């Protein structure tokens, strides 16, 4: 059946009334939400609840502070990680005497926890009974310092040029420790491994591989533990390095040139680790003179002559190896000057040259004056012969006479 116009008008009118009522309800609901949000925001801004995270070393004391800004007498309480009430205002419902009230006021609830253990670690809740309630969270982190580091080496003694390995272990820490290596003042890098145990603890091991030289003998090597719960925790040992001898020949006598007819004494100084157990002398490319006296590290040759010229070698040995030093003997003529040539004194030479030049200059002046004086005399005598003559022929004769 097709509805009449009157019926259509009634239906449209009813829908208009329904939509108007719905619009009114939505407006009221929206306004209510706005008011509620503003009220909640004002409450939060007026009463800010705050706290701080806490890190504490195992066995020491932790303090939790629940702070309220502009409290309107709302109740403050502290809950443990299991949501059990530790303190309600200034009353402690939890029967754990390790929790003690440090301060209670309208704006703060401060509680201490002594003898902290790993089981105390977790998230604690500061709660403020407002409408709606507020919560702030304090995470307690328990730090466990490692035990004394254990340092070991693959061998106690190592020969120069070889590689050794040292290990350092830090056990039972939380969080995991880190390990640094120092050789003297030089920082070295090791290879570190971290193992976690069943009780959330960590064991850290670092391995250092090191090729040693003789300069490393007696050098301290330290492993240093870095951990937030401990400072300056380290272990140290000294390297013991074996190395072959170092050899040096010293001419004990004579002090200067080695001349014919004199005696020669050489001393071989050898150091090593271990100390050289054998020192021997030889002459390179020839035999040692028959009357040479060798006493341990000393060599003595009496009444030198030029046939003894050559290279004399001292050889020292230990368990690591052999080493030697050479001394070249050159026997000078018996009339050879002793010692090294004297140094030229340039100041003396300059003085001598100045004196010589001054003497030459004085001689030139004297000679100049002498020749000047005799030249004048020559002219005077020549004129005198001419003046005293009676005639020209006589004047020529007299002039030649005076000349």
GROMACS .gro file of N, CA, C and O in nm, residues 146-240:
model
  380
  146UNK      N    1   8.211  -0.746   4.144
  146UNK     CA    2   8.280  -0.873   4.121
  146UNK      C    3   8.379  -0.901   4.234
  146UNK      O    4   8.422  -0.811   4.307
  147UNK      N    5   8.416  -1.028   4.246
  147UNK     CA    6   8.520  -1.063   4.341
  147UNK      C    7   8.656  -1.019   4.289
  147UNK      O    8   8.669  -0.963   4.179
  148UNK      N    9   8.759  -1.040   4.369
  148UNK     CA   10   8.895  -1.003   4.326
  148UNK      C   11   8.930  -1.074   4.197
  148UNK      O   12   8.905  -1.195   4.182
  149UNK      N   13   8.985  -1.002   4.101
  149UNK     CA   14   9.016  -1.064   3.971
  149UNK      C   15   9.121  -1.173   3.985
  149UNK      O   16   9.214  -1.164   4.067
  150UNK      N   17   9.106  -1.275   3.905
  150UNK     CA   18   9.201  -1.387   3.902
  150UNK      C   19   9.281  -1.375   3.774
  150UNK      O   20   9.226  -1.378   3.664
  151UNK      N   21   9.413  -1.360   3.788
  151UNK     CA   22   9.501  -1.341   3.673
  151UNK      C   23   9.595  -1.460   3.662
  151UNK      O   24   9.653  -1.505   3.760
  152UNK      N   25   9.610  -1.510   3.540
  152UNK     CA   26   9.694  -1.627   3.516
  152UNK      C   27   9.764  -1.611   3.382
  152UNK      O   28   9.721  -1.533   3.296
  153UNK      N   29   9.872  -1.685   3.362
  153UNK     CA   30   9.945  -1.682   3.236
  153UNK      C   31   9.973  -1.824   3.189
  153UNK      O   32   9.978  -1.918   3.270
  154UNK      N   33   9.988  -1.837   3.059
  154UNK     CA   34  10.010  -1.969   3.001
  154UNK      C   35  10.143  -2.027   3.044
  154UNK      O   36  10.156  -2.148   3.064
  155UNK      N   37  10.245  -1.945   3.062
  155UNK     CA   38  10.374  -1.988   3.113
  155UNK      C   39  10.431  -1.879   3.202
  155UNK      O   40  10.404  -1.760   3.181
  156UNK      N   41  10.509  -1.918   3.300
  156UNK     CA   42  10.567  -1.822   3.393
  156UNK      C   43  10.684  -1.747   3.330
  156UNK      O   44  10.707  -1.630   3.361
  157UNK      N   45  10.761  -1.817   3.246
  157UNK     CA   46  10.879  -1.758   3.183
  157UNK      C   47  10.868  -1.778   3.033
  157UNK      O   48  10.829  -1.886   2.987
  158UNK      N   49  10.901  -1.674   2.956
  158UNK     CA   50  10.892  -1.681   2.811
  158UNK      C   51  11.019  -1.622   2.750
  158UNK      O   52  11.076  -1.527   2.804
  159UNK      N   53  11.065  -1.681   2.639
  159UNK     CA   54  11.185  -1.631   2.571
  159UNK      C   55  11.148  -1.517   2.477
  159UNK      O   56  11.038  -1.512   2.423
  160UNK      N   57  11.244  -1.426   2.457
  160UNK     CA   58  11.219  -1.310   2.372
  160UNK      C   59  11.180  -1.355   2.231
  160UNK      O   60  11.228  -1.455   2.178
  161UNK      N   61  11.087  -1.279   2.173
  161UNK     CA   62  11.039  -1.311   2.040
  161UNK      C   63  10.923  -1.408   2.037
  161UNK      O   64  10.861  -1.426   1.932
  162UNK      N   65  10.892  -1.470   2.151
  162UNK     CA   66  10.781  -1.565   2.157
  162UNK      C   67  10.654  -1.496   2.208
  162UNK      O   68  10.658  -1.389   2.267
  163UNK      N   69  10.541  -1.564   2.187
  163UNK     CA   70  10.412  -1.512   2.230
  163UNK      C   71  10.368  -1.580   2.359
  163UNK      O   72  10.386  -1.700   2.375
  164UNK      N   73  10.312  -1.502   2.447
  164UNK     CA   74  10.255  -1.555   2.570
  164UNK      C   75  10.110  -1.510   2.580
  164UNK      O   76  10.069  -1.414   2.514
  165UNK      N   77  10.033  -1.577   2.663
  165UNK     CA   78   9.890  -1.544   2.681
  165UNK      C   79   9.860  -1.527   2.829
  165UNK      O   80   9.897  -1.613   2.910
  166UNK      N   81   9.794  -1.419   2.862
  166UNK     CA   82   9.751  -1.393   2.999
  166UNK      C   83   9.599  -1.387   3.002
  166UNK      O   84   9.537  -1.337   2.907
  167UNK      N   85   9.540  -1.436   3.110
  167UNK     CA   86   9.394  -1.431   3.127
  167UNK      C   87   9.361  -1.361   3.258
  167UNK      O   88   9.436  -1.368   3.355
  168UNK      N   89   9.249  -1.291   3.256
  168UNK     CA   90   9.199  -1.223   3.376
  168UNK      C   91   9.049  -1.250   3.385
  168UNK      O   92   8.976  -1.231   3.287
  169UNK      N   93   9.003  -1.293   3.503
  169UNK     CA   94   8.863  -1.331   3.522
  169UNK      C   95   8.804  -1.252   3.636
  169UNK      O   96   8.861  -1.244   3.746
  170UNK      N   97   8.686  -1.192   3.610
  170UNK     CA   98   8.608  -1.123   3.713
  170UNK      C   99   8.477  -1.201   3.729
  170UNK      O  100   8.396  -1.208   3.637
  171UNK      N  101   8.456  -1.257   3.848
  171UNK     CA  102   8.343  -1.347   3.870
  171UNK      C  103   8.235  -1.283   3.957
  171UNK      O  104   8.264  -1.200   4.044
  172UNK      N  105   8.109  -1.325   3.931
  172UNK     CA  106   7.997  -1.293   4.019
  172UNK      C  107   7.963  -1.147   4.029
  172UNK      O  108   7.955  -1.092   4.140
  173UNK      N  109   7.941  -1.081   3.916
  173UNK     CA  110   7.907  -0.939   3.921
  173UNK      C  111   7.773  -0.915   3.851
  173UNK      O  112   7.726  -0.997   3.773
  174UNK      N  113   7.715  -0.800   3.884
  174UNK     CA  114   7.591  -0.756   3.819
  174UNK      C  115   7.591  -0.603   3.819
  174UNK      O  116   7.600  -0.543   3.926
  175UNK      N  117   7.587  -0.541   3.704
  175UNK     CA  118   7.591  -0.601   3.570
  175UNK      C  119   7.730  -0.657   3.538
  175UNK      O  120   7.818  -0.656   3.624
  176UNK      N  121   7.748  -0.703   3.414
  176UNK     CA  122   7.878  -0.759   3.375
  176UNK      C  123   7.986  -0.652   3.381
  176UNK      O  124   7.964  -0.536   3.343
  177UNK      N  125   8.102  -0.692   3.433
  177UNK     CA  126   8.216  -0.600   3.440
  177UNK      C  127   8.284  -0.592   3.304
  177UNK      O  128   8.260  -0.673   3.215
  178UNK      N  129   8.369  -0.492   3.288
  178UNK     CA  130   8.456  -0.484   3.170
  178UNK      C  131   8.601  -0.485   3.219
  178UNK      O  132   8.630  -0.443   3.331
  179UNK      N  133   8.690  -0.534   3.133
  179UNK     CA  134   8.830  -0.554   3.173
  179UNK      C  135   8.920  -0.480   3.075
  179UNK      O  136   8.905  -0.492   2.953
  180UNK      N  137   9.013  -0.403   3.131
  180UNK     CA  138   9.116  -0.335   3.052
  180UNK      C  139   9.254  -0.390   3.090
  180UNK      O  140   9.275  -0.438   3.201
  181UNK      N  141   9.349  -0.379   2.994
  181UNK     CA  142   9.485  -0.428   3.016
  181UNK      C  143   9.583  -0.311   3.005
  181UNK      O  144   9.569  -0.223   2.920
  182UNK      N  145   9.685  -0.313   3.092
  182UNK     CA  146   9.792  -0.214   3.085
  182UNK      C  147   9.926  -0.287   3.097
  182UNK      O  148   9.944  -0.372   3.186
  183UNK      N  149  10.020  -0.251   3.008
  183UNK     CA  150  10.159  -0.296   3.021
  183UNK      C  151  10.242  -0.173   3.046
  183UNK      O  152  10.266  -0.094   2.956
  184UNK      N  153  10.285  -0.155   3.171
  184UNK     CA  154  10.348  -0.029   3.208
  184UNK      C  155  10.248   0.084   3.194
  184UNK      O  156  10.143   0.084   3.255
  185UNK      N  157  10.279   0.181   3.107
  185UNK     CA  158  10.189   0.293   3.081
  185UNK      C  159  10.112   0.275   2.950
  185UNK      O  160  10.038   0.364   2.910
  186UNK      N  161  10.130   0.161   2.885
  186UNK     CA  162  10.066   0.137   2.755
  186UNK      C  163   9.940   0.053   2.773
  186UNK      O  164   9.942  -0.052   2.837
  187UNK      N  165   9.828   0.100   2.714
  187UNK     CA  166   9.703   0.025   2.722
  187UNK      C  167   9.695  -0.074   2.607
  187UNK      O  168   9.722  -0.039   2.492
  188UNK      N  169   9.657  -0.197   2.639
  188UNK     CA  170   9.647  -0.304   2.541
  188UNK      C  171   9.502  -0.353   2.534
  188UNK      O  172   9.422  -0.327   2.624
  189UNK      N  173   9.471  -0.425   2.429
  189UNK     CA  174   9.335  -0.474   2.408
  189UNK      C  175   9.334  -0.626   2.414
  189UNK      O  176   9.413  -0.692   2.345
  190UNK      N  177   9.245  -0.680   2.496
  190UNK     CA  178   9.228  -0.824   2.506
  190UNK      C  179   9.099  -0.869   2.441
  190UNK      O  180   9.017  -0.788   2.397
  191UNK      N  181   9.079  -0.999   2.440
  191UNK     CA  182   8.957  -1.059   2.384
  191UNK      C  183   8.868  -1.101   2.499
  191UNK      O  184   8.905  -1.186   2.580
  192UNK      N  185   8.747  -1.044   2.509
  192UNK     CA  186   8.663  -1.060   2.627
  192UNK      C  187   8.542  -1.149   2.595
  192UNK      O  188   8.482  -1.138   2.489
  193UNK      N  189   8.509  -1.235   2.691
  193UNK     CA  190   8.388  -1.318   2.683
  193UNK      C  191   8.307  -1.299   2.811
  193UNK      O  192   8.364  -1.282   2.920
  194UNK      N  193   8.172  -1.302   2.797
  194UNK     CA  194   8.081  -1.281   2.909
  194UNK      C  195   7.988  -1.400   2.921
  194UNK      O  196   7.924  -1.440   2.822
  195UNK      N  197   7.979  -1.458   3.041
  195UNK     CA  198   7.890  -1.571   3.068
  195UNK      C  199   7.793  -1.532   3.179
  195UNK      O  200   7.834  -1.482   3.285
  196UNK      N  201   7.662  -1.557   3.155
  196UNK     CA  202   7.560  -1.528   3.256
  196UNK      C  203   7.528  -1.657   3.331
  196UNK      O  204   7.505  -1.761   3.271
  197UNK      N  205   7.522  -1.648   3.464
  197UNK     CA  206   7.492  -1.764   3.547
  197UNK      C  207   7.341  -1.772   3.574
  197UNK      O  208   7.265  -1.681   3.539
  198UNK      N  209   7.300  -1.878   3.640
  198UNK     CA  210   7.158  -1.902   3.663
  198UNK      C  211   7.094  -1.797   3.753
  198UNK      O  212   6.974  -1.773   3.749
  199UNK      N  213   7.172  -1.733   3.839
  199UNK     CA  214   7.118  -1.636   3.934
  199UNK      C  215   7.133  -1.492   3.885
  199UNK      O  216   7.145  -1.399   3.965
  200UNK      N  217   7.138  -1.473   3.753
  200UNK     CA  218   7.145  -1.341   3.690
  200UNK      C  219   7.277  -1.270   3.719
  200UNK      O  220   7.285  -1.147   3.714
  201UNK      N  221   7.380  -1.347   3.750
  201UNK     CA  222   7.513  -1.290   3.771
  201UNK      C  223   7.598  -1.317   3.647
  201UNK      O  224   7.564  -1.398   3.562
  202UNK      N  225   7.712  -1.245   3.639
  202UNK     CA  226   7.795  -1.254   3.519
  202UNK      C  227   7.940  -1.284   3.556
  202UNK      O  228   7.992  -1.233   3.655
  203UNK      N  229   8.002  -1.366   3.474
  203UNK     CA  230   8.145  -1.394   3.483
  203UNK      C  231   8.210  -1.348   3.352
  203UNK      O  232   8.166  -1.386   3.243
  204UNK      N  233   8.313  -1.263   3.366
  204UNK     CA  234   8.379  -1.205   3.249
  204UNK      C  235   8.523  -1.251   3.247
  204UNK      O  236   8.593  -1.246   3.349
  205UNK      N  237   8.569  -1.296   3.131
  205UNK     CA  238   8.707  -1.340   3.112
  205UNK      C  239   8.767  -1.266   2.993
  205UNK      O  240   8.704  -1.253   2.888
  206UNK      N  241   8.889  -1.214   3.012
  206UNK     CA  242   8.960  -1.145   2.905
  206UNK      C  243   9.094  -1.214   2.883
  206UNK      O  244   9.166  -1.245   2.979
  207UNK      N  245   9.128  -1.237   2.755
  207UNK     CA  246   9.255  -1.300   2.718
  207UNK      C  247   9.341  -1.201   2.640
  207UNK      O  248   9.294  -1.139   2.546
  208UNK      N  249   9.467  -1.192   2.683
  208UNK     CA  250   9.563  -1.100   2.619
  208UNK      C  251   9.677  -1.182   2.562
  208UNK      O  252   9.745  -1.255   2.635
  209UNK      N  253   9.700  -1.169   2.432
  209UNK     CA  254   9.814  -1.234   2.366
  209UNK      C  255   9.920  -1.129   2.339
  209UNK      O  256   9.891  -1.022   2.286
  210UNK      N  257  10.045  -1.162   2.376
  210UNK     CA  258  10.151  -1.063   2.376
  210UNK      C  259  10.281  -1.126   2.330
  210UNK      O  260  10.323  -1.229   2.383
  211UNK      N  261  10.345  -1.066   2.228
  211UNK     CA  262  10.478  -1.107   2.184
  211UNK      C  263  10.580  -1.022   2.259
  211UNK      O  264  10.575  -0.899   2.253
  212UNK      N  265  10.674  -1.087   2.329
  212UNK     CA  266  10.761  -1.016   2.422
  212UNK      C  267  10.900  -0.996   2.362
  212UNK      O  268  10.944  -1.070   2.274
  213UNK      N  269  10.966  -0.894   2.412
  213UNK     CA  270  11.106  -0.866   2.380
  213UNK      C  271  11.184  -0.854   2.510
  213UNK      O  272  11.125  -0.855   2.619
  214UNK      N  273  11.315  -0.841   2.498
  214UNK     CA  274  11.397  -0.833   2.620
  214UNK      C  275  11.364  -0.708   2.701
  214UNK      O  276  11.381  -0.707   2.823
  215UNK      N  277  11.313  -0.603   2.633
  215UNK     CA  278  11.276  -0.481   2.706
  215UNK      C  279  11.155  -0.504   2.797
  215UNK      O  280  11.129  -0.425   2.888
  216UNK      N  281  11.080  -0.611   2.773
  216UNK     CA  282  10.961  -0.639   2.854
  216UNK      C  283  10.995  -0.710   2.984
  216UNK      O  284  10.906  -0.727   3.069
  217UNK      N  285  11.120  -0.754   3.000
  217UNK     CA  286  11.155  -0.825   3.123
  217UNK      C  287  11.138  -0.734   3.244
  217UNK      O  288  11.190  -0.622   3.248
  218UNK      N  289  11.061  -0.781   3.343
  218UNK     CA  290  11.034  -0.701   3.462
  218UNK      C  291  10.924  -0.599   3.445
  218UNK      O  292  10.893  -0.525   3.540
  219UNK      N  293  10.860  -0.594   3.327
  219UNK     CA  294  10.753  -0.495   3.302
  219UNK      C  295  10.623  -0.543   3.368
  219UNK      O  296  10.584  -0.659   3.354
  220UNK      N  297  10.553  -0.455   3.441
  220UNK     CA  298  10.427  -0.496   3.504
  220UNK      C  299  10.312  -0.498   3.403
  220UNK      O  300  10.298  -0.408   3.321
  221UNK      N  301  10.232  -0.603   3.410
  221UNK     CA  302  10.111  -0.614   3.329
  221UNK      C  303   9.992  -0.622   3.425
  221UNK      O  304   9.990  -0.705   3.516
  222UNK      N  305   9.894  -0.534   3.406
  222UNK     CA  306   9.779  -0.526   3.496
  222UNK      C  307   9.650  -0.546   3.420
  222UNK      O  308   9.637  -0.499   3.306
  223UNK      N  309   9.555  -0.616   3.483
  223UNK     CA  310   9.418  -0.617   3.432
  223UNK      C  311   9.334  -0.535   3.529
  223UNK      O  312   9.339  -0.554   3.651
  224UNK      N  313   9.257  -0.442   3.474
  224UNK     CA  314   9.181  -0.345   3.554
  224UNK      C  315   9.032  -0.371   3.532
  224UNK      O  316   8.986  -0.380   3.418
  225UNK      N  317   8.958  -0.384   3.642
  225UNK     CA  318   8.815  -0.413   3.637
  225UNK      C  319   8.738  -0.282   3.645
  225UNK      O  320   8.757  -0.203   3.738
  226UNK      N  321   8.650  -0.260   3.548
  226UNK     CA  322   8.560  -0.144   3.549
  226UNK      C  323   8.419  -0.192   3.580
  226UNK      O  324   8.363  -0.276   3.508
  227UNK      N  325   8.361  -0.137   3.690
  227UNK     CA  326   8.226  -0.177   3.732
  227UNK      C  327   8.168  -0.064   3.815
  227UNK      O  328   8.240   0.000   3.894
  228UNK      N  329   8.039  -0.034   3.800
  228UNK     CA  330   7.981   0.079   3.874
  228UNK      C  331   7.980   0.060   4.025
  228UNK      O  332   7.962   0.156   4.099
  229UNK      N  333   7.998  -0.064   4.072
  229UNK     CA  334   7.992  -0.089   4.216
  229UNK      C  335   8.129  -0.091   4.284
  229UNK      O  336   8.136  -0.108   4.406
  230UNK      N  337   8.236  -0.074   4.207
  230UNK     CA  338   8.369  -0.085   4.266
  230UNK      C  339   8.466   0.002   4.188
  230UNK      O  340   8.447   0.028   4.069
  231UNK      N  341   8.570   0.049   4.257
  231UNK     CA  342   8.673   0.130   4.193
  231UNK      C  343   8.811   0.071   4.221
  231UNK      O  344   8.836   0.013   4.326
  232UNK      N  345   8.901   0.090   4.123
  232UNK     CA  346   9.042   0.052   4.136
  232UNK      C  347   9.057  -0.095   4.179
  232UNK      O  348   9.129  -0.127   4.273
  233UNK      N  349   8.989  -0.181   4.109
  233UNK     CA  350   9.002  -0.325   4.133
  233UNK      C  351   9.088  -0.380   4.021
  233UNK      O  352   9.052  -0.372   3.903
  234UNK      N  353   9.204  -0.439   4.058
  234UNK     CA  354   9.299  -0.484   3.957
  234UNK      C  355   9.384  -0.599   4.008
  234UNK      O  356   9.392  -0.623   4.129
  235UNK      N  357   9.445  -0.668   3.913
  235UNK     CA  358   9.545  -0.770   3.944
  235UNK      C  359   9.668  -0.741   3.859
  235UNK      O  360   9.657  -0.682   3.750
  236UNK      N  361   9.785  -0.782   3.907
  236UNK     CA  362   9.909  -0.746   3.837
  236UNK      C  363  10.011  -0.857   3.852
  236UNK      O  364  10.019  -0.924   3.955
  237UNK      N  365  10.090  -0.874   3.748
  237UNK     CA  366  10.206  -0.961   3.755
  237UNK      C  367  10.315  -0.904   3.665
  237UNK      O  368  10.288  -0.825   3.576
  238UNK      N  369  10.440  -0.946   3.692
  238UNK     CA  370  10.555  -0.896   3.618
  238UNK      C  371  10.601  -1.000   3.517
  238UNK      O  372  10.610  -1.119   3.549
  239UNK      N  373  10.629  -0.951   3.395
  239UNK     CA  374  10.677  -1.041   3.291
  239UNK      C  375  10.820  -1.085   3.322
  239UNK      O  376  10.902  -1.005   3.367
  240UNK      N  377  10.847  -1.212   3.297
  240UNK     CA  378  10.983  -1.265   3.309
  240UNK      C  379  11.023  -1.316   3.171
  240UNK      O  380  10.970  -1.416   3.123
   0.00000   0.00000   0.00000
